Amino acid sequence: MEDFFYPGSWDLLDLADDPPDLVHLHNLHNAYFDLRVLPWLSTRVPVVMTLHDCWLLTGHCAHPMECERWRTGCGMCPDLSIYPPLPRDNTANNWDRKRDLLGASRFFLAAPCDWLRERALGSLPPSSVRAAVTLPNGVDIEAFQPGDRRAARDRFGVPQDAVVALLVSNGGLANLWRDVRTLEEAVRAAAARLAPRRILLLVAGGLEERTRWGSVEVWSFPFLTDGSGLADIYRAADVFVHFARADTFPTVVLEAMACGLPVVATAVGGIPEQIADGETGLLVTPGAVGEAAEALTALLEDEAMRTRLAAAARRRAVAHFDERVMIERYLAWYAKILAGNGEC
């Protein structure tokens, strides 16, 4: 069974000097919250819950990939290794227990994209959701903005004459949510088309190493906690790639767009709500290697297209994904909830 034994959760309302007006919960599967507290908590104070993945809807996984068993009760799990992993298949019991606890709770639901909000509303007990809204995540559009590409490349030793694609991924190429096979085939195909141009794939978030995929140089950097360093990684690239097996509303896509970087990505989760296909980037079918290769090649070989999409990406990020706007929207929703106007 999933472990919910975190007794400190019962003291949540006593952590501050004054009682909270409301409690805002985010991901609850990172080994810190006892889900059995939720029914009690939601009778004491308004509870806002922002989903970031599908864990509350499944028997264990944050994303069910191609599996549809989460819709009907899980059990006979095809992959217990998906995060958060389980040592044995208790997914049906986990699914039932979550439904019982959520059904005994009442909370306000937020999701960063319509895709996740609609999934949640189609799965959660209807009585549990007092209201549901889509509030897109945002990024710091001042920290992440277009800058001096030459200086950014000099900072990381990236050759000025290279054509550069960038992946930002926690764990680098080992991230299980990334479709590395599609990525490798796509950059190899692009390199063949652009020969003899020098093609470089930067991977931010993995181990520091350099390798090759055929003629493609692959440079991996450790995860960058310095905001200016991460922004310069984006600025050093020509194209941002995000080929994912599953995702919700990836912040890295928003950061890339804010830095004026065209994005080629798989159309999974809420990514189609981030990228205006053909306007700020290119969307491809998940697992479609040929389609991904064509899209990446088109962007890397057409500087005019990159320039046009880059400018539009920045405009879209400023208009829709400014973190200050996200904060204002949440504060306005809090006010409605506390005024008794937050119900559906």
CSV table of C-alpha atoms in Angstrom, one decimal:
chain,number,residue,atom,x,y,z
A,1,MET,CA,0.0,0.0,0.0
A,2,GLU,CA,1.1,3.6,-0.5
A,3,ASP,CA,2.4,5.0,2.8
A,4,PHE,CA,0.3,7.7,4.3
A,5,PHE,CA,1.8,7.6,7.8
A,6,TYR,CA,3.0,11.1,8.3
A,7,PRO,CA,1.4,12.1,11.7
A,8,GLY,CA,2.7,15.6,11.5
A,9,SER,CA,0.0,16.3,9.0
A,10,TRP,CA,-2.5,16.4,11.8
A,11,ASP,CA,-0.7,19.5,13.2
A,12,LEU,CA,-0.9,21.5,10.0
A,13,LEU,CA,-3.3,24.1,11.4
A,14,ASP,CA,-1.0,24.7,14.4
A,15,LEU,CA,2.1,25.5,12.5
A,16,ALA,CA,1.4,29.2,12.2
A,17,ASP,CA,0.9,31.6,15.1
A,18,ASP,CA,-2.6,32.5,13.8
A,19,PRO,CA,-5.1,30.1,12.3
A,20,PRO,CA,-4.9,30.1,8.5
A,21,ASP,CA,-7.7,31.5,6.4
A,22,LEU,CA,-7.3,28.7,4.0
A,23,VAL,CA,-4.8,25.9,3.2
A,24,HIS,CA,-3.4,25.5,-0.2
A,25,LEU,CA,-2.0,22.0,-1.0
A,26,HIS,CA,0.1,21.0,-4.0
A,27,ASN,CA,1.6,17.6,-4.8
A,28,LEU,CA,0.8,15.2,-2.0
A,29,HIS,CA,2.9,12.2,-3.0
A,30,ASN,CA,6.4,13.3,-2.0
A,31,ALA,CA,6.5,11.5,1.3
A,32,TYR,CA,5.3,14.2,3.6
A,33,PHE,CA,1.4,14.3,3.8
A,34,ASP,CA,-1.1,11.9,5.2
A,35,LEU,CA,-4.0,11.8,2.8
A,36,ARG,CA,-6.2,10.5,5.6
A,37,VAL,CA,-6.0,14.0,7.1
A,38,LEU,CA,-7.8,15.6,4.1
A,39,PRO,CA,-11.5,14.8,5.2
A,40,TRP,CA,-10.9,16.3,8.6
A,41,LEU,CA,-8.9,19.3,7.3
A,42,SER,CA,-11.5,20.2,4.8
A,43,THR,CA,-14.1,20.5,7.5
A,44,ARG,CA,-11.9,23.0,9.5
A,45,VAL,CA,-10.8,25.4,6.8
A,46,PRO,CA,-11.3,25.9,3.1
A,47,VAL,CA,-8.8,23.7,1.2
A,48,VAL,CA,-7.4,24.6,-2.2
A,49,MET,CA,-5.6,21.8,-4.0
A,50,THR,CA,-3.5,22.4,-7.1
A,51,LEU,CA,-2.8,19.3,-9.1
A,52,HIS,CA,0.6,19.0,-10.9
A,53,ASP,CA,0.2,15.4,-12.2
A,54,CYS,CA,-2.3,12.5,-12.1
A,55,TRP,CA,-1.3,10.8,-8.9
A,56,LEU,CA,-4.5,11.5,-7.0
A,57,LEU,CA,-6.4,9.8,-9.9
A,58,THR,CA,-4.3,6.6,-10.1
A,59,GLY,CA,-3.3,3.6,-8.0
A,60,HIS,CA,0.3,4.8,-7.7
A,61,CYS,CA,1.8,6.6,-10.7
A,62,ALA,CA,2.2,10.3,-11.4
A,63,HIS,CA,1.4,9.7,-15.0
A,64,PRO,CA,-0.2,6.5,-16.3
A,65,MET,CA,1.5,6.7,-19.8
A,66,GLU,CA,-0.7,4.7,-22.2
A,67,CYS,CA,-2.5,2.7,-19.4
A,68,GLU,CA,-6.2,3.4,-19.0
A,69,ARG,CA,-6.8,1.2,-15.9
A,70,TRP,CA,-6.8,4.3,-13.7
A,71,ARG,CA,-10.2,5.1,-15.1
A,72,THR,CA,-11.8,1.9,-13.8
A,73,GLY,CA,-9.9,1.1,-10.6
A,74,CYS,CA,-6.4,0.1,-11.5
A,75,GLY,CA,-5.1,-3.4,-10.4
A,76,MET,CA,-2.9,-5.6,-12.5
A,77,CYS,CA,-0.5,-2.6,-13.0
A,78,PRO,CA,1.6,-2.9,-16.1
A,79,ASP,CA,4.5,-0.9,-14.7
A,80,LEU,CA,5.0,-0.6,-10.9
A,81,SER,CA,8.4,1.2,-11.6
A,82,ILE,CA,6.8,4.4,-12.7
A,83,TYR,CA,7.3,7.2,-10.2
A,84,PRO,CA,6.3,6.9,-7.3
A,85,PRO,CA,7.2,3.2,-7.6
A,86,LEU,CA,5.6,0.3,-5.7
A,87,PRO,CA,7.3,-2.9,-4.6
A,88,ARG,CA,4.1,-5.0,-5.2
A,89,ASP,CA,0.8,-4.5,-6.9
A,90,ASN,CA,-1.6,-2.9,-4.4
A,91,THR,CA,-2.8,-0.4,-7.0
A,92,ALA,CA,-6.5,-1.4,-6.8
A,93,ASN,CA,-6.5,-1.0,-3.1
A,94,ASN,CA,-4.7,2.3,-3.3
A,95,TRP,CA,-7.2,3.5,-6.0
A,96,ASP,CA,-10.2,2.5,-3.7
A,97,ARG,CA,-8.6,4.1,-0.7
A,98,LYS,CA,-8.0,7.4,-2.5
A,99,ARG,CA,-11.6,7.5,-3.8
A,100,ASP,CA,-12.9,6.9,-0.3
A,101,LEU,CA,-10.8,9.7,1.2
A,102,LEU,CA,-11.4,12.1,-1.5
A,103,GLY,CA,-15.1,11.3,-1.5
A,104,ALA,CA,-15.2,12.2,2.2
A,105,SER,CA,-13.5,15.6,1.5
A,106,ARG,CA,-14.5,18.9,0.1
A,107,PHE,CA,-11.9,21.1,-1.6
A,108,PHE,CA,-11.4,23.7,-4.3
A,109,LEU,CA,-9.5,22.3,-7.3
A,110,ALA,CA,-7.0,24.1,-9.5
A,111,ALA,CA,-4.9,22.7,-12.4
A,112,PRO,CA,-2.4,24.4,-14.6
A,113,CYS,CA,-4.1,23.3,-17.8
A,114,ASP,CA,-7.5,22.2,-19.1
A,115,TRP,CA,-6.2,18.8,-19.9
A,116,LEU,CA,-5.5,17.9,-16.2
A,117,ARG,CA,-8.6,19.7,-14.9
A,118,GLU,CA,-10.8,17.8,-17.2
A,119,ARG,CA,-9.1,14.5,-16.3
A,120,ALA,CA,-9.6,15.2,-12.7
A,121,LEU,CA,-13.2,16.2,-13.0
A,122,GLY,CA,-13.9,13.0,-14.9
A,123,SER,CA,-12.3,10.8,-12.2
A,124,LEU,CA,-12.7,12.4,-8.8
A,125,PRO,CA,-15.9,11.9,-6.8
A,126,PRO,CA,-18.2,14.7,-7.9
A,127,SER,CA,-19.1,15.6,-4.3
A,128,SER,CA,-15.5,16.3,-3.4
A,129,VAL,CA,-14.9,19.3,-5.8
A,130,ARG,CA,-16.5,22.5,-4.6
A,131,ALA,CA,-15.1,24.4,-7.7
A,132,ALA,CA,-12.5,23.7,-10.3
A,133,VAL,CA,-10.5,26.2,-12.3
A,134,THR,CA,-7.6,26.3,-14.7
A,135,LEU,CA,-4.8,28.6,-13.6
A,136,PRO,CA,-1.8,28.3,-15.8
A,137,ASN,CA,1.6,28.3,-14.1
A,138,GLY,CA,3.9,31.2,-14.8
A,139,VAL,CA,7.6,32.0,-14.9
A,140,ASP,CA,9.7,35.1,-14.1
A,141,ILE,CA,9.6,36.8,-17.5
A,142,GLU,CA,12.2,39.3,-16.4
A,143,ALA,CA,14.8,36.7,-15.4
A,144,PHE,CA,13.9,34.6,-18.5
A,145,GLN,CA,14.1,36.9,-21.5
A,146,PRO,CA,16.0,37.0,-24.7
A,147,GLY,CA,19.7,38.0,-24.3
A,148,ASP,CA,23.1,38.0,-25.9
A,149,ARG,CA,23.5,34.7,-27.6
A,150,ARG,CA,27.2,35.2,-28.3
A,151,ALA,CA,27.9,36.0,-24.6
A,152,ALA,CA,25.8,33.0,-23.5
A,153,ARG,CA,27.7,30.6,-25.7
A,154,ASP,CA,31.0,32.0,-24.5
A,155,ARG,CA,29.9,31.5,-20.9
A,156,PHE,CA,29.5,27.7,-21.5
A,157,GLY,CA,32.1,27.2,-24.1
A,158,VAL,CA,29.6,26.5,-26.8
A,159,PRO,CA,31.0,27.0,-30.3
A,160,GLN,CA,29.6,30.1,-32.0
A,161,ASP,CA,29.3,28.4,-35.4
A,162,ALA,CA,27.3,25.3,-34.1
A,163,VAL,CA,23.6,24.7,-34.6
A,164,VAL,CA,22.4,24.1,-31.1
A,165,ALA,CA,19.4,22.2,-29.7
A,166,LEU,CA,18.7,22.2,-26.0
A,167,LEU,CA,17.0,19.8,-23.6
A,168,VAL,CA,16.5,20.8,-19.9
A,169,SER,CA,15.5,17.8,-17.9
A,170,ASN,CA,15.9,16.8,-14.2
A,171,GLY,CA,18.3,13.8,-14.5
A,172,GLY,CA,19.2,14.6,-18.1
A,173,LEU,CA,18.8,11.8,-20.6
A,174,ALA,CA,18.0,9.4,-17.7
A,175,ASN,CA,14.7,11.1,-17.0
A,176,LEU,CA,12.0,8.4,-17.5
A,177,TRP,CA,9.4,11.0,-18.7
A,178,ARG,CA,11.6,12.0,-21.7
A,179,ASP,CA,11.4,10.1,-25.0
A,180,VAL,CA,15.1,9.8,-25.5
A,181,ARG,CA,14.8,7.4,-28.5
A,182,THR,CA,12.8,9.9,-30.4
A,183,LEU,CA,15.2,12.7,-29.4
A,184,GLU,CA,18.2,10.8,-30.6
A,185,GLU,CA,16.7,9.7,-33.9
A,186,ALA,CA,15.5,13.3,-34.6
A,187,VAL,CA,18.8,15.0,-33.9
A,188,ARG,CA,20.6,12.3,-36.0
A,189,ALA,CA,18.3,12.9,-38.9
A,190,ALA,CA,18.7,16.7,-38.6
A,191,ALA,CA,22.5,16.3,-38.5
A,192,ALA,CA,22.4,14.2,-41.7
A,193,ARG,CA,20.3,16.9,-43.4
A,194,LEU,CA,22.4,19.8,-42.3
A,195,ALA,CA,25.8,18.2,-42.9
A,196,PRO,CA,28.5,19.4,-42.8
A,197,ARG,CA,27.2,21.9,-40.2
A,198,ARG,CA,28.2,21.2,-36.7
A,199,ILE,CA,25.2,20.0,-34.6
A,200,LEU,CA,25.3,20.2,-30.8
A,201,LEU,CA,22.8,19.0,-28.3
A,202,LEU,CA,23.0,20.6,-24.9
A,203,VAL,CA,21.4,18.6,-22.0
A,204,ALA,CA,21.0,20.7,-18.8
A,205,GLY,CA,20.2,18.7,-15.7
A,206,GLY,CA,22.2,15.5,-16.1
A,207,LEU,CA,25.7,14.4,-15.2
A,208,GLU,CA,28.6,16.4,-16.6
A,209,GLU,CA,29.8,14.5,-19.6
A,210,ARG,CA,30.3,14.7,-23.4
A,211,THR,CA,29.4,12.0,-25.8
A,212,ARG,CA,28.3,11.6,-29.4
A,213,TRP,CA,25.3,10.3,-31.3
A,214,GLY,CA,26.9,9.8,-34.6
A,215,SER,CA,28.0,13.2,-35.9
A,216,VAL,CA,26.0,15.0,-33.2
A,217,GLU,CA,27.9,16.2,-30.1
A,218,VAL,CA,26.0,15.8,-26.9
A,219,TRP,CA,27.1,18.0,-24.0
A,220,SER,CA,25.5,17.4,-20.6
A,221,PHE,CA,25.6,19.9,-17.7
A,222,PRO,CA,24.6,19.4,-14.1
A,223,PHE,CA,21.3,20.9,-13.0
A,224,LEU,CA,21.7,24.7,-12.7
A,225,THR,CA,20.3,26.4,-9.6
A,226,ASP,CA,21.6,29.8,-10.6
A,227,GLY,CA,18.7,31.5,-12.5
A,228,SER,CA,21.0,33.6,-14.7
A,229,GLY,CA,23.0,30.5,-15.6
A,230,LEU,CA,19.8,28.6,-16.6
A,231,ALA,CA,18.6,31.6,-18.6
A,232,ASP,CA,21.9,31.8,-20.4
A,233,ILE,CA,21.7,28.1,-21.3
A,234,TYR,CA,18.4,28.9,-23.1
A,235,ARG,CA,20.0,31.9,-24.8
A,236,ALA,CA,22.9,29.7,-26.1
A,237,ALA,CA,20.5,27.5,-28.0
A,238,ASP,CA,18.8,27.8,-31.4
A,239,VAL,CA,15.9,25.5,-30.6
A,240,PHE,CA,14.4,23.9,-27.5
A,241,VAL,CA,13.4,20.2,-27.7
A,242,HIS,CA,10.9,18.6,-25.3
A,243,PHE,CA,10.1,15.1,-26.6
A,244,ALA,CA,8.1,13.6,-23.6
A,245,ARG,CA,6.4,10.3,-23.0
A,246,ALA,CA,4.2,12.1,-20.5
A,247,ASP,CA,4.0,15.6,-18.9
A,248,THR,CA,1.6,18.1,-17.4
A,249,PHE,CA,2.5,21.7,-18.0
A,250,PRO,CA,6.3,21.8,-18.1
A,251,THR,CA,7.9,24.9,-16.7
A,252,VAL,CA,11.0,24.4,-18.9
A,253,VAL,CA,8.8,25.0,-22.0
A,254,LEU,CA,7.6,28.3,-20.5
A,255,GLU,CA,11.1,29.3,-19.6
A,256,ALA,CA,12.3,28.6,-23.1
A,257,MET,CA,9.5,30.6,-24.7
A,258,ALA,CA,10.1,33.5,-22.3
A,259,CYS,CA,13.8,33.5,-23.5
A,260,GLY,CA,12.6,33.7,-27.1
A,261,LEU,CA,13.4,30.2,-28.0
A,262,PRO,CA,11.2,28.2,-30.5
A,263,VAL,CA,10.1,24.9,-29.1
A,264,VAL,CA,9.5,21.5,-30.8
A,265,ALA,CA,7.7,19.2,-28.5
A,266,THR,CA,5.4,16.2,-28.3
A,267,ALA,CA,1.7,17.0,-28.0
A,268,VAL,CA,1.2,15.3,-24.6
A,269,GLY,CA,-0.6,16.6,-21.5
A,270,GLY,CA,-1.0,20.3,-21.4
A,271,ILE,CA,1.8,21.1,-23.8
A,272,PRO,CA,-0.6,22.0,-26.6
A,273,GLU,CA,-2.0,24.7,-24.3
A,274,GLN,CA,1.5,26.2,-24.0
A,275,ILE,CA,2.6,26.1,-27.6
A,276,ALA,CA,0.7,27.6,-30.5
A,277,ASP,CA,1.5,25.0,-33.1
A,278,GLY,CA,3.2,26.6,-36.2
A,279,GLU,CA,3.2,30.0,-34.4
A,280,THR,CA,5.5,29.8,-31.4
A,281,GLY,CA,6.8,26.2,-32.0
A,282,LEU,CA,6.0,22.9,-33.5
A,283,LEU,CA,4.0,20.0,-32.0
A,284,VAL,CA,4.5,16.4,-33.0
A,285,THR,CA,2.7,13.2,-32.3
A,286,PRO,CA,4.1,11.2,-29.3
A,287,GLY,CA,6.5,8.5,-30.5
A,288,ALA,CA,6.4,9.6,-34.1
A,289,VAL,CA,10.1,9.6,-34.8
A,290,GLY,CA,9.8,10.6,-38.4
A,291,GLU,CA,7.5,13.5,-37.6
A,292,ALA,CA,9.8,14.7,-34.8
A,293,ALA,CA,12.8,14.5,-37.1
A,294,GLU,CA,11.1,16.5,-39.8
A,295,ALA,CA,10.0,19.2,-37.3
A,296,LEU,CA,13.4,19.5,-35.7
A,297,THR,CA,15.2,19.6,-39.0
A,298,ALA,CA,12.9,22.3,-40.4
A,299,LEU,CA,13.6,24.5,-37.4
A,300,LEU,CA,17.3,24.0,-37.4
A,301,GLU,CA,17.8,24.6,-41.1
A,302,ASP,CA,15.4,27.6,-41.4
A,303,GLU,CA,16.8,30.6,-39.6
A,304,ALA,CA,13.9,32.8,-40.7
A,305,MET,CA,11.4,30.4,-39.3
A,306,ARG,CA,13.3,30.2,-36.0
A,307,THR,CA,13.4,34.0,-35.8
A,308,ARG,CA,9.7,34.4,-36.4
A,309,LEU,CA,8.7,31.6,-34.0
A,310,ALA,CA,11.1,32.9,-31.3
A,311,ALA,CA,9.5,36.4,-31.3
A,312,ALA,CA,6.0,34.9,-31.1
A,313,ALA,CA,7.1,32.6,-28.3
A,314,ARG,CA,8.3,35.5,-26.2
A,315,ARG,CA,5.1,37.5,-26.9
A,316,ARG,CA,3.0,34.5,-25.9
A,317,ALA,CA,5.0,33.9,-22.7
A,318,VAL,CA,4.6,37.6,-21.7
A,319,ALA,CA,0.9,37.6,-22.5
A,320,HIS,CA,-0.1,34.3,-20.9
A,321,PHE,CA,2.6,32.9,-18.6
A,322,ASP,CA,3.9,35.8,-16.4
A,323,GLU,CA,4.2,34.5,-12.9
A,324,ARG,CA,2.9,37.8,-11.5
A,325,VAL,CA,-0.4,37.2,-13.4
A,326,MET,CA,-0.6,33.7,-12.0
A,327,ILE,CA,-0.1,35.0,-8.4
A,328,GLU,CA,-2.8,37.7,-9.0
A,329,ARG,CA,-5.2,35.1,-10.3
A,330,TYR,CA,-4.7,32.9,-7.2
A,331,LEU,CA,-5.1,35.8,-4.8
A,332,ALA,CA,-8.3,36.8,-6.6
A,333,TRP,CA,-9.6,33.3,-6.3
A,334,TYR,CA,-8.7,33.1,-2.6
A,335,ALA,CA,-10.7,36.3,-2.0
A,336,LYS,CA,-13.7,34.8,-3.8
A,337,ILE,CA,-13.5,31.6,-1.7
A,338,LEU,CA,-13.2,33.5,1.5
A,339,ALA,CA,-16.1,35.7,0.5
A,340,GLY,CA,-18.2,32.6,-0.1
A,341,ASN,CA,-18.3,33.0,-3.8
A,342,GLY,CA,-15.8,30.3,-4.9
A,343,GLU,CA,-18.3,27.5,-5.4
A,344,CYS,CA,-19.2,26.3,-8.9
